[in-house]
XYZ file of N, CA and C in Angstrom:
741
model
N 64.070 -15.165 -62.803
C 63.410 -14.582 -61.652
C 64.171 -13.367 -61.144
N 65.542 -13.454 -61.186
C 66.335 -12.322 -60.729
C 66.101 -11.097 -61.590
N 65.954 -11.374 -62.898
C 65.688 -10.263 -63.808
C 64.348 -9.629 -63.496
N 63.349 -10.501 -63.156
C 62.013 -9.971 -62.809
C 62.099 -9.145 -61.530
N 62.873 -9.670 -60.570
C 63.003 -8.965 -59.310
C 63.676 -7.616 -59.491
N 64.668 -7.618 -60.356
C 65.359 -6.350 -60.584
C 64.468 -5.327 -61.274
N 63.691 -5.844 -62.245
C 62.830 -4.933 -63.010
C 61.638 -4.438 -62.181
N 61.267 -5.239 -61.213
C 60.062 -4.870 -60.435
C 60.389 -4.677 -58.959
N 61.578 -4.272 -58.661
C 62.012 -4.102 -57.269
C 61.145 -3.076 -56.537
N 60.804 -1.984 -57.192
C 60.022 -0.936 -56.553
C 58.627 -1.433 -56.195
N 58.040 -2.220 -57.115
C 56.710 -2.773 -56.868
C 56.736 -3.739 -55.698
N 57.811 -4.560 -55.635
C 57.929 -5.531 -54.543
C 58.038 -4.809 -53.211
N 58.838 -3.710 -53.179
C 58.976 -2.953 -51.947
C 57.630 -2.364 -51.502
N 56.865 -1.874 -52.481
C 55.553 -1.303 -52.156
C 54.632 -2.360 -51.549
N 54.631 -3.555 -52.165
C 53.782 -4.645 -51.667
C 54.223 -5.067 -50.274
N 55.563 -5.152 -50.069
C 56.100 -5.597 -48.783
C 55.704 -4.626 -47.674
N 55.983 -3.336 -47.921
C 55.676 -2.349 -46.886
C 54.156 -2.222 -46.665
N 53.383 -2.425 -47.737
C 51.926 -2.389 -47.582
C 51.419 -3.504 -46.683
N 52.038 -4.692 -46.860
C 51.663 -5.826 -46.011
C 52.012 -5.560 -44.557
N 53.202 -4.975 -44.334
C 53.615 -4.651 -42.969
C 52.640 -3.653 -42.342
N 52.273 -2.619 -43.129
C 51.352 -1.603 -42.625
C 50.000 -2.203 -42.276
N 49.542 -3.137 -43.124
C 48.257 -3.792 -42.863
C 48.297 -4.581 -41.560
N 49.406 -5.301 -41.335
C 49.550 -6.078 -40.108
C 49.546 -5.161 -38.892
N 50.233 -4.014 -39.012
C 50.285 -3.071 -37.895
C 48.897 -2.519 -37.581
N 48.157 -2.151 -38.640
C 46.810 -1.597 -38.450
C 45.897 -2.617 -37.781
N 45.960 -3.871 -38.248
C 45.120 -4.921 -37.660
C 45.478 -5.126 -36.193
N 46.773 -5.088 -35.888
C 47.219 -5.264 -34.507
C 46.714 -4.141 -33.622
N 46.765 -2.904 -34.137
C 46.281 -1.761 -33.372
C 44.786 -1.867 -33.097
N 44.029 -2.302 -34.107
C 42.580 -2.464 -33.943
C 42.286 -3.500 -32.864
N 43.034 -4.610 -32.910
C 42.839 -5.660 -31.912
C 43.191 -5.156 -30.521
N 44.256 -4.350 -30.433
C 44.671 -3.808 -29.142
C 43.626 -2.874 -28.564
N 43.055 -1.998 -29.423
C 42.021 -1.064 -28.976
C 40.778 -1.813 -28.523
N 40.405 -2.863 -29.275
C 39.224 -3.647 -28.909
C 39.419 -4.331 -27.574
N 40.630 -4.856 -27.349
C 40.930 -5.503 -26.078
C 40.867 -4.517 -24.926
N 41.428 -3.320 -25.152
C 41.401 -2.281 -24.127
C 39.976 -1.876 -23.803
N 39.134 -1.806 -24.833
C 37.736 -1.431 -24.619
C 37.024 -2.469 -23.774
N 37.329 -3.765 -24.047
C 36.693 -4.826 -23.266
C 37.133 -4.770 -21.810
N 38.404 -4.475 -21.599
C 38.915 -4.364 -20.239
C 38.238 -3.217 -19.510
N 38.075 -2.082 -20.197
C 37.430 -0.915 -19.599
C 35.995 -1.226 -19.212
N 35.293 -1.929 -20.129
C 33.892 -2.243 -19.860
C 33.730 -3.204 -18.687
N 34.796 -3.972 -18.379
C 34.710 -4.919 -17.284
C 35.143 -4.308 -15.953
N 35.613 -3.064 -15.985
C 36.033 -2.424 -14.769
C 34.826 -2.120 -13.881
N 35.050 -2.059 -12.573
C 33.965 -1.752 -11.658
C 33.726 -0.253 -11.583
N 32.458 0.073 -11.381
C 32.051 1.474 -11.257
C 31.444 1.652 -9.866
N 31.854 2.688 -9.157
C 31.323 2.949 -7.821
C 30.242 4.014 -7.910
N 29.017 3.610 -7.559
C 27.904 4.548 -7.554
C 27.805 5.139 -6.157
N 28.177 6.413 -6.007
C 28.250 7.008 -4.665
C 26.889 7.339 -4.083
N 25.829 7.287 -4.871
C 24.486 7.534 -4.338
C 23.994 6.309 -3.576
N 24.072 5.154 -4.241
C 23.648 3.912 -3.593
C 24.781 3.253 -2.826
N 26.002 3.804 -2.985
C 27.196 3.242 -2.362
C 27.353 1.783 -2.762
N 27.339 1.578 -4.092
C 27.379 0.230 -4.651
C 28.483 0.120 -5.692
N 29.257 -0.958 -5.649
C 30.223 -1.277 -6.696
C 29.544 -2.184 -7.714
N 29.716 -1.876 -8.996
C 29.129 -2.712 -10.023
C 29.986 -2.657 -11.267
N 29.877 -3.700 -12.093
C 30.612 -3.724 -13.354
C 29.855 -2.909 -14.382
N 30.600 -2.127 -15.151
C 29.953 -1.259 -16.135
C 29.136 -2.057 -17.138
N 29.619 -3.245 -17.494
C 28.892 -4.032 -18.496
C 27.546 -4.506 -17.968
N 27.377 -4.438 -16.626
C 26.131 -4.918 -16.027
C 25.182 -3.807 -15.627
N 25.519 -2.554 -15.960
C 24.633 -1.472 -15.557
C 23.368 -1.443 -16.388
N 23.429 -1.994 -17.592
C 22.246 -2.019 -18.442
C 21.946 -0.698 -19.102
N 22.775 0.313 -18.910
C 22.488 1.639 -19.435
C 22.498 1.665 -20.951
N 23.314 0.797 -21.553
C 23.426 0.822 -23.009
C 22.518 -0.206 -23.655
N 22.479 -1.414 -23.076
C 21.797 -2.512 -23.749
C 20.307 -2.602 -23.431
N 19.893 -2.188 -22.255
C 18.497 -2.329 -21.884
C 17.667 -1.148 -22.366
N 16.399 -1.403 -22.593
C 15.507 -0.346 -23.057
C 15.041 0.534 -21.910
N 14.940 -0.042 -20.705
C 14.471 0.731 -19.561
C 15.642 1.272 -18.750
N 15.391 2.363 -18.038
C 16.384 2.941 -17.140
C 16.819 1.906 -16.106
N 18.112 1.861 -15.838
C 18.650 0.912 -14.867
C 18.421 1.399 -13.442
N 18.072 0.467 -12.543
C 17.868 0.791 -11.131
C 19.060 0.229 -10.355
N 19.889 1.119 -9.791
C 21.075 0.699 -9.057
C 20.807 0.739 -7.550
N 21.227 -0.313 -6.861
C 21.044 -0.381 -5.417
C 19.691 -0.905 -5.004
N 18.986 -1.518 -5.931
C 17.625 -1.997 -5.661
C 17.591 -2.979 -4.500
N 18.577 -3.870 -4.463
C 18.578 -4.894 -3.422
C 18.808 -4.312 -2.037
N 19.342 -3.087 -1.962
C 19.609 -2.468 -0.657
C 18.349 -1.902 -0.009
N 17.305 -1.680 -0.801
C 16.084 -1.084 -0.258
C 15.490 -1.977 0.821
N 15.369 -3.262 0.507
C 14.808 -4.192 1.467
C 15.646 -4.343 2.713
N 16.969 -4.124 2.581
C 17.842 -4.224 3.750
C 17.553 -3.121 4.763
N 17.058 -1.980 4.281
C 16.858 -0.837 5.177
C 15.424 -0.678 5.665
N 14.440 -1.136 4.877
C 13.053 -0.959 5.331
C 12.230 -2.245 5.336
N 12.889 -3.378 5.021
C 12.235 -4.697 5.085
C 11.041 -4.836 4.144
N 11.038 -4.108 3.047
C 9.968 -4.278 2.067
C 10.052 -5.686 1.492
N 8.926 -6.395 1.341
C 8.966 -7.743 0.775
C 9.630 -7.751 -0.599
N 10.412 -8.785 -0.868
C 11.193 -8.858 -2.106
C 10.314 -8.749 -3.351
N 9.202 -9.473 -3.366
C 8.322 -9.452 -4.536
C 7.710 -8.068 -4.743
N 7.302 -7.425 -3.650
C 6.722 -6.081 -3.739
C 7.766 -5.091 -4.227
N 8.984 -5.223 -3.761
C 10.069 -4.343 -4.190
C 10.333 -4.507 -5.683
N 10.342 -5.746 -6.151
C 10.600 -6.015 -7.567
C 9.486 -5.460 -8.453
N 8.232 -5.688 -8.057
C 7.101 -5.226 -8.867
C 7.042 -3.700 -8.917
N 7.175 -3.067 -7.756
C 7.059 -1.609 -7.716
C 8.232 -0.934 -8.415
N 9.434 -1.510 -8.302
C 10.601 -0.902 -8.954
C 10.494 -0.984 -10.468
N 9.824 -1.999 -10.971
C 9.608 -2.088 -12.422
C 8.740 -0.932 -12.908
N 7.721 -0.579 -12.117
C 6.878 0.559 -12.471
C 7.682 1.855 -12.386
N 8.536 1.966 -11.376
C 9.393 3.153 -11.251
C 10.282 3.292 -12.483
N 10.926 2.208 -12.877
C 11.816 2.240 -14.051
C 11.050 2.621 -15.309
N 9.861 2.054 -15.453
C 9.059 2.349 -16.641
C 8.705 3.829 -16.702
N 8.252 4.373 -15.571
C 7.901 5.798 -15.532
C 9.111 6.678 -15.848
N 10.249 6.400 -15.203
C 11.450 7.208 -15.411
C 11.914 7.124 -16.862
N 11.820 5.950 -17.462
C 12.262 5.761 -18.846
C 11.545 6.706 -19.789
N 10.241 6.854 -19.606
C 9.465 7.687 -20.520
C 9.408 9.148 -20.085
N 9.418 9.402 -18.792
C 9.313 10.782 -18.310
C 10.650 11.513 -18.340
N 11.745 10.764 -18.203
C 13.083 11.373 -18.179
C 13.986 10.600 -19.152
N 13.767 10.757 -20.446
C 14.477 9.952 -21.449
C 15.989 10.162 -21.471
N 16.472 11.269 -20.931
C 17.916 11.504 -20.927
C 18.620 10.722 -19.813
N 17.857 10.266 -18.823
C 18.446 9.535 -17.697
C 18.746 8.094 -18.103
N 19.922 7.626 -17.724
C 20.308 6.247 -17.980
C 20.191 5.379 -16.723
N 20.329 6.025 -15.562
C 20.308 5.269 -14.318
C 19.506 6.011 -13.247
N 18.856 5.225 -12.396
C 18.248 5.758 -11.189
C 18.867 4.981 -10.033
N 19.322 5.692 -9.004
C 20.019 5.064 -7.886
C 19.259 5.255 -6.585
N 19.114 4.169 -5.830
C 18.575 4.245 -4.475
C 19.575 5.000 -3.606
N 19.098 5.990 -2.860
C 19.982 6.731 -1.965
C 20.177 5.917 -0.702
N 21.388 5.427 -0.539
C 21.679 4.480 0.535
C 21.296 5.023 1.915
N 20.605 4.172 2.700
C 20.256 4.519 4.067
C 18.973 5.291 4.243
N 18.229 5.545 3.143
C 17.012 6.359 3.252
C 15.742 5.531 3.398
N 15.839 4.206 3.308
C 14.655 3.370 3.398
C 14.018 3.420 4.780
N 12.687 3.574 4.812
C 11.957 3.626 6.072
C 10.656 2.837 5.936
N 10.143 2.397 7.079
C 8.858 1.705 7.116
C 7.925 2.461 8.033
N 6.736 2.809 7.515
C 5.728 3.522 8.299
C 4.571 2.573 8.594
N 4.394 2.244 9.867
C 3.321 1.317 10.211
C 3.646 -0.086 9.729
N 2.590 -0.826 9.372
C 2.770 -2.224 8.976
C 2.949 -2.414 7.475
N 2.564 -1.419 6.674
C 2.507 -1.712 5.241
C 2.926 -0.570 4.312
N 3.573 0.476 4.826
C 3.994 1.587 3.974
C 5.522 1.698 4.019
N 6.126 1.718 2.834
C 7.585 1.744 2.723
C 8.003 2.959 1.885
N 9.024 3.671 2.336
C 9.498 4.843 1.610
C 11.010 4.775 1.443
N 11.491 5.427 0.392
C 12.933 5.585 0.189
C 13.162 6.717 -0.803
N 14.399 7.197 -0.862
C 14.760 8.267 -1.784
C 15.612 7.710 -2.918
N 15.516 8.354 -4.074
C 16.275 7.914 -5.241
C 16.699 9.133 -6.055
N 17.715 8.950 -6.878
C 18.232 10.060 -7.685
C 18.654 9.557 -9.060
N 18.382 10.363 -10.086
C 18.786 10.037 -11.449
C 20.217 10.485 -11.695
N 20.858 9.886 -12.694
C 22.205 10.318 -13.046
C 22.196 11.706 -13.686
N 21.002 12.209 -14.001
C 20.872 13.576 -14.521
C 20.598 14.584 -13.403
N 20.498 14.092 -12.161
C 20.403 14.991 -11.013
C 19.064 15.070 -10.316
N 17.958 14.687 -10.966
C 16.646 14.794 -10.342
C 16.537 13.844 -9.147
N 15.886 14.323 -8.066
C 15.747 13.542 -6.849
C 14.267 13.262 -6.573
N 13.987 12.098 -5.993
C 12.605 11.690 -5.751
C 12.462 10.991 -4.406
N 11.237 11.057 -3.865
C 10.841 10.235 -2.733
C 9.807 9.247 -3.248
N 10.028 7.977 -2.996
C 9.156 6.931 -3.520
C 8.459 6.235 -2.355
N 7.128 6.120 -2.444
C 6.327 5.496 -1.386
C 5.580 4.301 -1.964
N 5.682 3.165 -1.297
C 4.986 1.947 -1.719
C 4.110 1.474 -0.566
N 2.816 1.350 -0.824
C 1.877 0.867 0.191
C 1.414 -0.530 -0.177
N 1.641 -1.468 0.703
C 1.248 -2.859 0.480
C -0.228 -3.034 0.838
N -1.042 -3.382 -0.156
C -2.468 -3.573 0.067
C -2.819 -5.040 0.302
N -1.777 -5.884 0.364
C -1.942 -7.329 0.528
C -2.566 -7.945 -0.723
N -2.666 -9.253 -0.748
C -3.202 -9.968 -1.905
C -2.523 -9.550 -3.200
N -1.194 -9.276 -3.122
C -0.362 -8.912 -4.274
C -0.732 -7.565 -4.885
N -1.476 -6.739 -4.173
C -1.841 -5.413 -4.671
C -1.061 -4.346 -3.907
N -0.842 -3.203 -4.551
C -0.072 -2.142 -3.901
C -0.350 -0.797 -4.568
N 0.016 0.279 -3.842
C -0.031 1.631 -4.373
C 1.386 2.189 -4.416
N 1.658 2.981 -5.437
C 2.985 3.571 -5.605
C 2.852 5.064 -5.855
N 3.687 5.860 -5.179
C 3.716 7.301 -5.399
C 5.154 7.761 -5.559
N 5.380 8.655 -6.530
C 6.697 9.250 -6.748
C 6.557 10.757 -6.628
N 7.358 11.357 -5.765
C 7.292 12.813 -5.550
C 8.676 13.422 -5.742
N 8.716 14.610 -6.348
C 9.965 15.353 -6.391
C 9.990 16.286 -5.184
N 10.861 17.265 -5.173
C 10.976 18.120 -3.990
C 9.767 19.021 -3.792
N 8.916 19.134 -4.827
C 7.769 20.035 -4.727
C 6.419 19.329 -4.726
N 6.259 18.326 -5.588
C 4.929 17.752 -5.797
C 4.995 16.249 -6.027
N 3.821 15.636 -5.954
C 3.686 14.253 -6.383
C 3.633 14.264 -7.910
N 4.537 13.541 -8.548
C 4.629 13.569 -10.009
C 4.038 12.335 -10.663
N 3.829 11.273 -9.867
C 3.306 10.036 -10.462
C 2.659 9.195 -9.376
N 1.538 8.569 -9.704
C 0.902 7.637 -8.780
C 0.392 6.439 -9.571
N 0.358 5.300 -8.914
C -0.037 4.060 -9.582
C -0.676 3.134 -8.558
N -1.741 2.472 -8.962
C -2.362 1.457 -8.120
C -2.511 0.196 -8.940
N -2.007 -0.910 -8.418
C -2.091 -2.165 -9.153
C -3.540 -2.613 -9.271
N -3.756 -3.674 -10.001
C -5.117 -4.153 -10.271
C -5.918 -4.277 -8.991
N -7.179 -3.923 -9.097
C -8.047 -3.985 -7.927
C -8.078 -5.403 -7.364
N -8.217 -5.484 -6.068
C -8.240 -6.779 -5.410
C -9.485 -6.879 -4.551
N -9.857 -8.082 -4.220
C -11.020 -8.295 -3.351
C -10.567 -9.076 -2.125
N -10.943 -8.575 -0.958
C -10.573 -9.265 0.266
C -11.430 -10.513 0.434
N -10.835 -11.517 1.009
C -11.560 -12.745 1.269
C -12.119 -12.697 2.685
N -13.446 -12.780 2.781
C -14.097 -12.720 4.084
C -14.765 -14.059 4.400
N -14.992 -14.270 5.686
C -15.700 -15.465 6.123
C -17.180 -15.354 5.755
N -17.827 -16.497 5.699
C -19.264 -16.541 5.404
C -20.025 -15.858 6.539
N -20.764 -14.803 6.229
C -21.445 -13.996 7.237
C -22.506 -14.800 7.995
N -22.941 -15.915 7.412
C -23.981 -16.713 8.072
C -23.486 -17.323 9.384
N -22.176 -17.404 9.564
C -21.641 -17.966 10.806
C -21.297 -16.892 11.831
N -21.438 -15.633 11.458
C -21.015 -14.544 12.327
C -21.819 -14.503 13.632
N -23.145 -14.517 13.500
C -23.997 -14.387 14.687
C -23.837 -15.558 15.650
N -23.788 -16.768 15.118
C -23.720 -17.940 15.989
C -22.364 -18.078 16.667
N -21.295 -17.619 16.027
C -19.954 -17.788 16.585
C -19.521 -16.644 17.497
N -19.937 -15.409 17.180
C -19.349 -14.258 17.871
C -20.324 -13.392 18.657
N -21.624 -13.589 18.478
C -22.583 -12.741 19.198
C -23.241 -13.516 20.332
N -23.602 -12.843 21.422
C -23.516 -11.388 21.610
C -22.085 -10.927 21.907
N -21.813 -9.683 21.563
C -20.518 -9.061 21.812
C -20.735 -7.786 22.617
N -20.012 -7.649 23.746
C -20.155 -6.480 24.612
C -18.873 -5.648 24.564
N -19.026 -4.352 24.316
C -17.916 -3.398 24.342
C -18.078 -2.545 25.596
N -17.123 -2.630 26.488
C -17.206 -1.888 27.744
C -16.173 -0.767 27.764
N -16.670 0.455 27.747
C -15.823 1.643 27.791
C -14.729 1.597 26.724
N -15.144 1.299 25.494
C -14.221 1.323 24.354
C -14.308 2.695 23.702
N -13.214 3.427 23.745
C -13.183 4.809 23.248
C -14.273 5.645 23.931
N -14.520 5.341 25.179
C -15.486 6.107 25.965
C -16.915 5.631 25.846
N -17.161 4.585 25.065
C -18.527 4.081 24.870
C -18.658 2.659 25.392
N -19.873 2.339 25.870
C -20.204 0.983 26.280
C -21.478 0.581 25.546
N -21.434 -0.538 24.831
C -22.607 -0.981 24.065
C -22.431 -2.455 23.731
N -23.445 -3.021 23.089
C -23.377 -4.434 22.722
C -23.968 -4.648 21.333
N -23.584 -5.782 20.733
C -24.179 -6.216 19.461
C -24.837 -7.566 19.718
N -26.103 -7.667 19.369
C -26.825 -8.927 19.550
C -27.538 -9.303 18.260
N -27.913 -10.562 18.149
C -28.679 -11.060 17.007
C -30.033 -11.512 17.526
N -31.108 -10.829 17.108
C -32.452 -11.163 17.588
C -33.463 -10.816 16.514
N -34.400 -11.731 16.303
C -35.451 -11.535 15.282
C -34.846 -11.244 13.906
N -33.761 -12.008 13.612
C -33.079 -11.879 12.313
C -32.539 -10.471 12.071
N -32.116 -9.814 13.146
C -31.549 -8.483 13.035
C -30.279 -8.379 13.879
N -29.343 -7.598 13.349
C -28.161 -7.254 14.142
C -28.489 -5.976 14.911
N -28.618 -6.106 16.213
C -29.005 -4.971 17.041
C -27.781 -4.341 17.704
N -27.630 -3.046 17.503
C -26.591 -2.297 18.184
C -27.257 -1.593 19.357
N -26.961 -2.083 20.554
C -27.642 -1.616 21.763
C -26.755 -0.623 22.509
N -27.157 0.627 22.486
C -26.357 1.651 23.137
C -27.264 2.744 23.676
N -26.885 3.293 24.781
C -27.625 4.400 25.369
C -27.266 5.677 24.603
N -28.110 6.041 23.644
C -27.746 7.148 22.747
C -28.658 8.365 22.859
N -29.902 8.177 23.325
C -30.856 9.282 23.470
C -30.956 10.119 22.188
N -30.940 9.412 21.039
C -31.036 10.044 19.714
C -29.836 10.926 19.351
N -28.708 10.686 19.986
C -27.484 11.419 19.637
C -26.806 10.681 18.476
N -26.876 11.264 17.273
C -26.351 10.603 16.072
C -24.841 10.396 16.126
N -24.139 11.328 16.748
C -22.688 11.183 16.845
C -22.317 9.959 17.671
N -23.069 9.740 18.749
C -22.822 8.576 19.593
C -23.088 7.288 18.824
N -24.179 7.291 18.059
C -24.537 6.107 17.265
C -23.470 5.816 16.212
N -23.034 6.853 15.489
C -22.054 6.660 14.405
C -20.707 6.202 14.952
N -20.325 6.718 16.096
C -19.063 6.303 16.697
C -19.121 4.837 17.100
N -20.245 4.420 17.674
C -20.417 3.022 18.061
C -20.399 2.112 16.834
N -21.042 2.553 15.746
C -21.051 1.769 14.505
C -19.626 1.604 13.959
N -18.852 2.680 14.007
C -17.478 2.623 13.506
C -16.649 1.621 14.302
N -16.780 1.660 15.628
C -16.066 0.714 16.478
C -16.501 -0.714 16.159
N -17.806 -0.894 16.004
C -18.346 -2.223 15.721
C -17.855 -2.744 14.367
N -17.866 -1.892 13.352
C -17.428 -2.305 12.014
C -15.945 -2.689 12.017
N -15.141 -1.918 12.708
C -13.709 -2.239 12.778
C -13.480 -3.592 13.465
N -14.277 -3.849 14.507
C -14.159 -5.124 15.192
C -14.579 -6.275 14.284
N -15.686 -6.091 13.563
C -16.171 -7.137 12.648
C -15.106 -7.474 11.606
N -14.497 -6.443 11.046
C -13.465 -6.673 10.031
C -12.268 -7.403 10.624
N -11.921 -7.073 11.869
C -10.769 -7.714 12.510
C -10.988 -9.195 12.758
N -12.256 -9.610 12.788
C -12.557 -11.025 13.011
C -12.630 -11.810 11.710
N -12.459 -11.114 10.573
C -12.443 -11.800 9.289
C -13.748 -11.766 8.527
N -14.732 -11.015 9.028
C -16.017 -10.892 8.338
C -16.103 -9.532 7.654
N -16.967 -9.444 6.660
C -17.139 -8.194 5.919
C -18.161 -7.313 6.650
N -17.748 -6.154 7.159
C -18.694 -5.284 7.879
C -19.825 -4.774 6.989
N -19.607 -4.789 5.663
C -20.676 -4.345 4.756
C -21.844 -5.318 4.731
N -21.610 -6.526 5.237
C -22.681 -7.521 5.273
C -23.558 -7.390 6.522
N -23.182 -6.470 7.394
C -23.925 -6.298 8.656
C -24.640 -4.949 8.659
N -25.952 -4.995 8.678
C -26.761 -3.777 8.756
C -27.349 -3.695 10.161
N -27.009 -2.609 10.852
C -27.401 -2.505 12.253
C -28.803 -1.924 12.425
N -29.541 -2.556 13.318
C -30.780 -1.995 13.837
C -30.424 -1.350 15.178
N -30.783 -0.071 15.350
C -30.406 0.647 16.575
C -31.679 0.976 17.359
N -32.004 0.142 18.359
C -33.204 0.429 19.174
C -33.011 1.724 19.973
N -34.130 2.382 20.251
C -34.041 3.604 21.065
C -33.745 3.219 22.506
N -32.676 3.813 23.043
C -32.303 3.595 24.441
C -31.846 4.904 25.050
N -32.361 5.194 26.211
C -31.961 6.437 26.892
C -32.074 6.239 28.395
N -31.688 5.013 28.825
C -31.827 4.689 30.249
C -30.508 4.325 30.907
N -29.404 4.534 30.171
C -28.088 4.238 30.731
C -27.635 2.809 30.478
N -28.442 1.965 29.890
C -28.064 0.569 29.658
C -27.503 0.351 28.251
N -27.021 -0.876 28.033
C -26.513 -1.193 26.688
C -26.621 -2.693 26.414
N -27.450 -3.404 27.161
C -27.580 -4.839 26.928
C -28.950 -5.181 26.337
């Protein structure tokens, strides 16, 4: 064996140093992989939404759709219902994914959420590529909604969820439960709605003034809808009156 070692000493040295080099290379690869995992687990501060998040959870690399950062903060500022926020934001992400393919993230601009009236919610958002948008969501109830996305100049996208039908009370109970109904000086008009001879009569002193009649009809229809009945089911008969009365 000693003779073999002496005759092949150079080969043995080559094999030995090659093994050492292989171990070093493998160790370096493992070290780099570990460092990469640590980096991916570091938190990232999104200054638009003012949100801390882990890079591995941004979804920018693994998900097919653009990531929405700060989504949960929208409801905190404008009280948009959680389900409506989730549904509408999915449409926003889908639109951004296809319209702005270079963007990886869209961020809610912290503190911009507002509520207009009972059912309209707005907020601002910005892409990681710089584009800025105003997003408006209108709650139509019955799980339906409208969505609009505008840039600084124009509306760039609009969407309306599947059509919905309002549930109204049976119109056959309307006359017996709610009529006669008298409106006294409502928006400057005084008139009544009665049910007689199988007709809904709108009794108002109009003297053939169509504007007066149409205004009274509008008030009446709004009232009917507020009581849970469909105003389209009520066809008004308007008797001629020009004597100052409305009963």
